Coordinates of C-alpha atoms and ligand atoms in Angstrom, one line a residue:
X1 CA -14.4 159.8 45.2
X2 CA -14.3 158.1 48.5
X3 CA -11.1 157.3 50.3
X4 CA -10.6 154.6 52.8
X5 CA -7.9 153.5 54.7
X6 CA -7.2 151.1 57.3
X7 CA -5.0 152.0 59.9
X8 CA -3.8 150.2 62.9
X9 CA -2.4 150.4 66.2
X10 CA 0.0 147.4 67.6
X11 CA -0.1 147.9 71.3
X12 CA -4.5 147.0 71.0
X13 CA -4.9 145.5 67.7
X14 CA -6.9 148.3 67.1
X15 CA -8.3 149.5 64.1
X16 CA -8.9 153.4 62.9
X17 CA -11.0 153.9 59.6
X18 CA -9.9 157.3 57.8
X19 CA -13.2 157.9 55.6
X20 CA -13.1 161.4 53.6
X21 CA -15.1 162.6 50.5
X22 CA -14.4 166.0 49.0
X23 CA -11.6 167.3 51.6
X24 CA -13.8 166.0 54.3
X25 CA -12.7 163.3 56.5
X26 CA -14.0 161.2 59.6
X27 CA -11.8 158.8 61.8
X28 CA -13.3 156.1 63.4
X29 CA -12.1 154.7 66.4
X30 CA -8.6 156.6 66.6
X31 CA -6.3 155.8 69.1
X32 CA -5.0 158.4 71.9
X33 CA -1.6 157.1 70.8
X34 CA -1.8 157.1 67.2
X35 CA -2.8 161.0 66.9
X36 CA 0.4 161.9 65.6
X37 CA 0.3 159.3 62.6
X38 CA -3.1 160.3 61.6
X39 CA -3.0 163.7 61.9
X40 CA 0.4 163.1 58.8
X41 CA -2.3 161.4 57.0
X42 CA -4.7 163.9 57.4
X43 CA -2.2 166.8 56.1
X44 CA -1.1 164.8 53.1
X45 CA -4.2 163.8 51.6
X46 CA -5.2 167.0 52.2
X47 CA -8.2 166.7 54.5
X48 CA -10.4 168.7 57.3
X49 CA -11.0 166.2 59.4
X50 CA -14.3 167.1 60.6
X51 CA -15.8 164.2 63.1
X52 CA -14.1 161.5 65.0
X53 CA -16.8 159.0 65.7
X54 CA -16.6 156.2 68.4
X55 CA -18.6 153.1 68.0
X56 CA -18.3 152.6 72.0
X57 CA -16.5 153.4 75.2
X58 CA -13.3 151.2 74.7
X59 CA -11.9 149.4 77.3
X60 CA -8.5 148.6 76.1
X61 CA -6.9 152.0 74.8
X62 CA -7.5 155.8 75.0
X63 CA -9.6 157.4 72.4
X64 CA -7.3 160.2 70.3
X65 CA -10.8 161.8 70.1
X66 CA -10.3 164.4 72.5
X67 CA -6.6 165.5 71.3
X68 CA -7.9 165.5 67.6
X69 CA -10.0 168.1 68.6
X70 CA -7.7 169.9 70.4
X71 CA -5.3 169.7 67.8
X72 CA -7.9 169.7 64.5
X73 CA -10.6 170.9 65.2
X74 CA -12.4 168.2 64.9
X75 CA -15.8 167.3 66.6
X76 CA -16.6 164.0 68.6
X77 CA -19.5 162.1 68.5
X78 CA -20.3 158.6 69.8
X79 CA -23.6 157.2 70.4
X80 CA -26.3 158.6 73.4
X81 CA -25.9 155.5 75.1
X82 CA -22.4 155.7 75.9
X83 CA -22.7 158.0 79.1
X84 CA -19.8 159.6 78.0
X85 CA -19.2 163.3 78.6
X86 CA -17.5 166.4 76.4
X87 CA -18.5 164.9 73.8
X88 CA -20.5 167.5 70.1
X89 CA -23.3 165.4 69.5
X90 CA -24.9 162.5 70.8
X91 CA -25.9 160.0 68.1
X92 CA -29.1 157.8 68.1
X93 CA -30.5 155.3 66.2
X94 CA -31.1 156.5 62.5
X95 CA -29.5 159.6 62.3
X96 CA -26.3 160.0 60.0
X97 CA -23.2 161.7 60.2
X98 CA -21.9 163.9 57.0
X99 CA -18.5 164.2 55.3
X100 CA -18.5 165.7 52.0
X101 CA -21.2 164.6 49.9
X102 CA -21.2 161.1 51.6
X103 CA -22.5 160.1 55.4
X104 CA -22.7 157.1 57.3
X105 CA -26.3 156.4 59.2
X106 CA -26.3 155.2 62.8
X107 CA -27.2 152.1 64.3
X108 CA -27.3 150.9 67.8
X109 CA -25.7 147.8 68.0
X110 CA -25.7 147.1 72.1
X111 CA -24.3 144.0 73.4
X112 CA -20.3 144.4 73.8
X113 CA -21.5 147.6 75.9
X114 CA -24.7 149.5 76.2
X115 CA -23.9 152.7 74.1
X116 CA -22.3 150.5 71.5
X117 CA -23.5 151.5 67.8
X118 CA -22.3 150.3 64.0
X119 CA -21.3 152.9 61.1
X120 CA -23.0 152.1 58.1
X121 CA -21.8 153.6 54.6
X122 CA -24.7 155.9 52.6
X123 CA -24.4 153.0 49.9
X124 CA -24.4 149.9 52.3
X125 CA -20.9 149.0 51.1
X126 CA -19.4 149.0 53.9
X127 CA -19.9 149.1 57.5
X128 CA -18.0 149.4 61.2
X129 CA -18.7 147.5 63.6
X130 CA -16.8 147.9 66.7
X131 CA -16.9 145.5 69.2
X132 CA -20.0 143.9 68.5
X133 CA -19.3 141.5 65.3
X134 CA -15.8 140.9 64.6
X135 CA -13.9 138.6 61.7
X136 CA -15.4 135.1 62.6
X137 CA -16.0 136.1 66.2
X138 CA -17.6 138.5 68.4
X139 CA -16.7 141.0 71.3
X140 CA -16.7 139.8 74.7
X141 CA -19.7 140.3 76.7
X142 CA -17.9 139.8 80.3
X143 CA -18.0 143.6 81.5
X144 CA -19.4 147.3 80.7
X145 CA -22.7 146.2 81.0
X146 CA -22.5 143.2 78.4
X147 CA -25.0 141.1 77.5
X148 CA -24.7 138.1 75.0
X149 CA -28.3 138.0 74.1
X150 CA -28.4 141.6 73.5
X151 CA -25.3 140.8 71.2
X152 CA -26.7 138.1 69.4
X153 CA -30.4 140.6 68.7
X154 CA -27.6 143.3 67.1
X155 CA -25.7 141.0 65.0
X156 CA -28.4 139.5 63.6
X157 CA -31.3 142.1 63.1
X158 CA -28.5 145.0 62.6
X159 CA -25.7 143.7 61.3
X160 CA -27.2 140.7 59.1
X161 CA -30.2 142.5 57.4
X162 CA -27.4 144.4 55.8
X163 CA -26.6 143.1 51.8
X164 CA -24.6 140.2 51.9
X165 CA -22.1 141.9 49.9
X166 CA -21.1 144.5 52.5
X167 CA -18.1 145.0 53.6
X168 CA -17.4 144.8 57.6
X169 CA -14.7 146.3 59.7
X170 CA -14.6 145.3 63.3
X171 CA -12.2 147.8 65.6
X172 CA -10.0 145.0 66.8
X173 CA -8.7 141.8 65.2
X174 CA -5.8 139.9 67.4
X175 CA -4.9 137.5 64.5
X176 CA -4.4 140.4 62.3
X177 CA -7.2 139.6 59.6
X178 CA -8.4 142.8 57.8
X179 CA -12.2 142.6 57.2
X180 CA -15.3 140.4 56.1
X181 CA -18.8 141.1 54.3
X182 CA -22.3 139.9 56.0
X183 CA -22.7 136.8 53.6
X184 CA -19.6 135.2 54.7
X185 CA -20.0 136.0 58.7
X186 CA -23.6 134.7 58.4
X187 CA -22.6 131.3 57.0
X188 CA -19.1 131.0 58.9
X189 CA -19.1 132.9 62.1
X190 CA -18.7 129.8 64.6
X191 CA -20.4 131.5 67.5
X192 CA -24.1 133.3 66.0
X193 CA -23.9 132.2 62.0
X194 CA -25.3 129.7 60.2
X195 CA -28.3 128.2 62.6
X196 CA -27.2 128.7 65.8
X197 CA -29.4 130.0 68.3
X198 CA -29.9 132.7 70.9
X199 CA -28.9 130.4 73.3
X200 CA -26.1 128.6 71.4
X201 CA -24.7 131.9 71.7
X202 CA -24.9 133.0 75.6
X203 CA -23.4 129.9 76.7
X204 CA -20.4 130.2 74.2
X205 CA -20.2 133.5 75.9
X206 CA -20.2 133.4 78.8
X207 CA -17.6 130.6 79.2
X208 CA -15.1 132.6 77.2
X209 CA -13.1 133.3 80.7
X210 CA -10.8 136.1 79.0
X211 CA -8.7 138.2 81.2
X212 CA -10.1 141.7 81.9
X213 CA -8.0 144.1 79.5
X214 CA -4.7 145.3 80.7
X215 CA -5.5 148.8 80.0
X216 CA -9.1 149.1 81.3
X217 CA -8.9 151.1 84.5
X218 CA -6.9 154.0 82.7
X219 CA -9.4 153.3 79.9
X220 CA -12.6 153.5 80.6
X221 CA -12.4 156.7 82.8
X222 CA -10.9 158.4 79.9
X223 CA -12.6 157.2 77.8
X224 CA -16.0 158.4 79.4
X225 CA -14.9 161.9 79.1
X226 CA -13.9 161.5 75.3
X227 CA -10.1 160.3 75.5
X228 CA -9.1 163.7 78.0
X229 CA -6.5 162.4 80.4
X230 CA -6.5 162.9 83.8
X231 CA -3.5 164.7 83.7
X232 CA -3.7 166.9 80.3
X233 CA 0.0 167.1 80.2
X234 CA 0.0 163.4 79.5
X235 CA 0.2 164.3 75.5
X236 CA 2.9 163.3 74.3
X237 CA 5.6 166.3 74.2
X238 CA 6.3 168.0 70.9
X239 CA 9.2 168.8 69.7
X240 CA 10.1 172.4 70.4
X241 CA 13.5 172.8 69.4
X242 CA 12.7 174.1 65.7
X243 CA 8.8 173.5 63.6
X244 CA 9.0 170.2 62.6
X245 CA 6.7 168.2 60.6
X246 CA 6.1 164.7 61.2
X247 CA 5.1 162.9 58.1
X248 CA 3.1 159.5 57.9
X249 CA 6.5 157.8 56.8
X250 CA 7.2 158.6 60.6
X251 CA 10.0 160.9 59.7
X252 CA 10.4 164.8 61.3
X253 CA 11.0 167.1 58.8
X254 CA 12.3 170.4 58.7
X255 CA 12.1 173.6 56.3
X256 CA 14.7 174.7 54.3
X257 CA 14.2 178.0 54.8
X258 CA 14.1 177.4 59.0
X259 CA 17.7 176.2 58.7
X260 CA 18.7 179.4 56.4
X261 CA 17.2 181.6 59.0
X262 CA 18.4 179.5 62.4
X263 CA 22.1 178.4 61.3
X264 CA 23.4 178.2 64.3
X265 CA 21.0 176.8 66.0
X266 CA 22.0 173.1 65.4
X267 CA 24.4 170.3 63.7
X268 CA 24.3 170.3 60.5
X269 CA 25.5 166.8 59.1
X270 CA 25.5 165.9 56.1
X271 CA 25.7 162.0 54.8
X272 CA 26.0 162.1 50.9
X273 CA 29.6 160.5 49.5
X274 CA 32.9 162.8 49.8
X275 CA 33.0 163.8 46.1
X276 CA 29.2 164.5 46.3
X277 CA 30.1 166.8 49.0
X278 CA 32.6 168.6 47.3
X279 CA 30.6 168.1 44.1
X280 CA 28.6 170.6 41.9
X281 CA 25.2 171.0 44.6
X282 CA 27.6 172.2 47.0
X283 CA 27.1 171.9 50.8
X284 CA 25.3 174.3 53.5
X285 CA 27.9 175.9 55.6
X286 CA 29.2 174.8 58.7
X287 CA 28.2 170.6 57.7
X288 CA 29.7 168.1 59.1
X289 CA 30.4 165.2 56.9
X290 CA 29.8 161.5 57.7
X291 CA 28.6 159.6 54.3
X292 CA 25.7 157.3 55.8
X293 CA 27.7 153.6 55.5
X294 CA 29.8 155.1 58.5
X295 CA 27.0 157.2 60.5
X296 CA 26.7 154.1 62.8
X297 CA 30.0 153.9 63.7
X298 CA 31.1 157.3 63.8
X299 CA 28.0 159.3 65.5
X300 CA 30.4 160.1 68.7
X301 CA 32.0 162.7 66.4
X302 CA 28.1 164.5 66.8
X303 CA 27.4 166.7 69.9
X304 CA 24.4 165.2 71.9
X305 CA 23.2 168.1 73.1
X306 CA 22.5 170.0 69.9
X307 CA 19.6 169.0 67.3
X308 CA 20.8 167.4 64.1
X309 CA 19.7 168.0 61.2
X310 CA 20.5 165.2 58.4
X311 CA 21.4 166.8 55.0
X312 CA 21.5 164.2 51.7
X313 CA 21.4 164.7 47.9
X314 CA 17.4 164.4 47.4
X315 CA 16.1 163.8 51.4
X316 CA 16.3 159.9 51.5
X317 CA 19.6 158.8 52.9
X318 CA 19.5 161.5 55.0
X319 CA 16.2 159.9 56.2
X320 CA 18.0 157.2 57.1
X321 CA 20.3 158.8 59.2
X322 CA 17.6 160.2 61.5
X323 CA 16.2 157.1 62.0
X324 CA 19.9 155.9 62.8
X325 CA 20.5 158.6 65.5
X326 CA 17.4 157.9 66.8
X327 CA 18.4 155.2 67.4
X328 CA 21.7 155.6 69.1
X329 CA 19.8 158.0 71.1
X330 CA 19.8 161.5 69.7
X331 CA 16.4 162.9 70.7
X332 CA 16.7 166.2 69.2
X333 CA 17.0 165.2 65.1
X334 CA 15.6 166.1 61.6
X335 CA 15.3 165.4 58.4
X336 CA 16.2 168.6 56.1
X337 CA 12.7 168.8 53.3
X338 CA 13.8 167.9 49.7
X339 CA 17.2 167.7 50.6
X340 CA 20.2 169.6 48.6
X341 CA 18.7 169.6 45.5
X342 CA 15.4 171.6 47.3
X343 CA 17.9 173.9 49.3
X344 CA 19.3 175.0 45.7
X345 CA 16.0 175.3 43.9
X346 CA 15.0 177.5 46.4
X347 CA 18.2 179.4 46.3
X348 CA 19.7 179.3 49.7
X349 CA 23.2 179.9 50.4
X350 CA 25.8 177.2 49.8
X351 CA 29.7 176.3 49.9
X352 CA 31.6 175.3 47.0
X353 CA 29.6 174.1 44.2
X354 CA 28.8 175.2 40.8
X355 CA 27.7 178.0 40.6
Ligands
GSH1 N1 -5.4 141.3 75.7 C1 -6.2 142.4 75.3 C2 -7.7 142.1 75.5 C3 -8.5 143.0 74.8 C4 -10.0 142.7 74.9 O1 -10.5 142.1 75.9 N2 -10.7 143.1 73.9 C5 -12.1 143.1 73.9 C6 -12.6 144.3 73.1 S1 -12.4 145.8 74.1 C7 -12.8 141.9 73.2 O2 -14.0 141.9 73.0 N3 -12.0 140.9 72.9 C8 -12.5 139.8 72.3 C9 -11.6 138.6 72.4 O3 -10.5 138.8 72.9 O4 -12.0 137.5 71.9 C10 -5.9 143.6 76.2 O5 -5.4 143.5 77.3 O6 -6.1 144.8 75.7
FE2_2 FE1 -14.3 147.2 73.2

């Protein structure tokens, strides 16, 4: 069965497609940025994430191309025409790329750049589109070798001979609409639908007068060598302090049996209710307790130069307590997996309790 997800990135309006089938997954259009949430994704759905695709050079935010690989395994691919370097394979017109027992066929969609090209589902249900045909509008056509008329030949001998039924996902919208199909853009798009012309179209365009994209001189350069930074130690640091999972819920997590084995190597604070924590679950040694209704005003009583590591009955409150020392600043903090009813389960040491 095919799953699809929509994912986004606030700081471009950017969308990334996850498409897996059978463990296998592709991103398209992942943001340098947004590596971190994707790769959660990945792990808890499950999936190998074998290609990153690109459906051009962006202009206005760093591919996570290049650090997926670096950090997945993944390979890159964009089309031929993109003159981008470091990149597995080089797509042209017609070929497909495979995930599972599904693929999605290339085709070169130019006209918002050179190299750009549209992802088109095995079954037509769907297709990406970049740049080139957004939700009731278009990419510009102002810089990266744009060309209106080029744009308008795309949409509509591309895009347009696709079923009117299919499903199209741009890679930005700015008004925060989700997706349209080809019957709908062919009949409403108010810059090359219904009959307007060729022409219609390039002088719609090229009156548009946007400003150039606030990112584009850190963008494009890295973006032509596949999302690597200039300076590799750009990546955002990981924590190092103890191995931490980040989930999608944007929460770091830590082991159980880490904090068995590294006692002393943090804070230990606890945030359930006082009879809780003298209750029958008992408490890890050495916690510090601070139910999570006072956290905000008491989180002086924590050392700020020691990682945290929230403790709760079942892992949610104490969730909320990272996110509450985050924010007063703690940079060093985690979530404990599974919370106290886990840590007993899986029989580690505890104080008081039942036994
Ligand atoms: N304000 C945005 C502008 C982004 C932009 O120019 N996006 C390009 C795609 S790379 C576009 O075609 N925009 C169409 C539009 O704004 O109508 C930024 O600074 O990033
Ligand atoms: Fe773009």
């Amino acid at each position: 069965m095919l799953i699809f997800r929509q994912l986004f990135d606030p700081q471009s309006s950017t969308y990334t497609y996850l498409l897996a089938d059978s463990g296998e997954a592709v991103l398209i259009d992942p943001v340098f940025e947004q590596v971190r949430r994707d790769a959660a994704l990945l792990a808890e759905l499950g999936l190998k994430l074998r290609w990153t695709l690109e459906t051009h050079v962006h202009a206005d935010h760093v591919t996570g191309a290049w650090l997926l690989r670096r950090r997945l395994g993944s390979a890159i691919a964009l089309g031929a025409a993109s003159g981008a370097e470091g990149a597995d394979r080089l797509l042209a017109d017609g070929e497909s790329v495979e995930f599972g027992r599904r693929r999605l066929e290339v085709r070169t969609t130019p006209g918002h750049t050179s190299g750009c090209v549209t992802y088109v589902l095995d079954d037509e249900s769907k297709a990406f589109t970049g740049d080139c045909l957004l939700i009731r509008g278009t990419g510009r056509t102002d810089f990266q070798q744009g060309d209106p008329r080029v744009m308008y030949r795309s949409v509509r001998a591309r895009i347009f001979a696709l079923p009117e039924r299919c499903l199209l996902y741009p890679a930005h919208d700015y008004r925060g609409l989700t997706a349209t199909s080809v019957g709908e853009e062919k009949r409403f798009n108010p810059r090359l639908g219904g009959d307007i012309g060729e022409g219609d179209f390039a002088g719609h365009m090229n009156n548009l007068r946007l400003p150039h994209p606030k990112q584009i001189d850190v963008a494009v350069p890295a973006n032509l060598q596949c999302g690597r930074p200039a300076d590799e130690r750009a990546e955002a640091a990981e924590p190092d302090w103890a191995p931490l999972t980040y989930t999608f819920a944007g929460v770091w997590e830590l082991q159980p049996r880490w904090l068995e084995e590294n006692p002393h190597a943090v804070q230990v604070l606890d945030v359930r209710e006082p009879a809780e924590f003298e209750g029958a679950l008992g408490r890890i040694r050495g916690a510090v307790l601070i139910p999570l209704g006072a956290l905000p005003e008491r989180v002086a009583e924590l050392a700020r130069d020691r990682p945290v590591v929230a403790v709760c009955r079942a892992g949610s409150r104490s969730a909320r307590a990272t996110a509450i020392l985050q924010q007063a600043g703690f940079d060093k903090v985690a979530n404990l997996a599974g919370g106290m009813l886990r840590w007993r389960a899986e029989g580690h040491p505890v104080e008081g309790g039942a036994a």
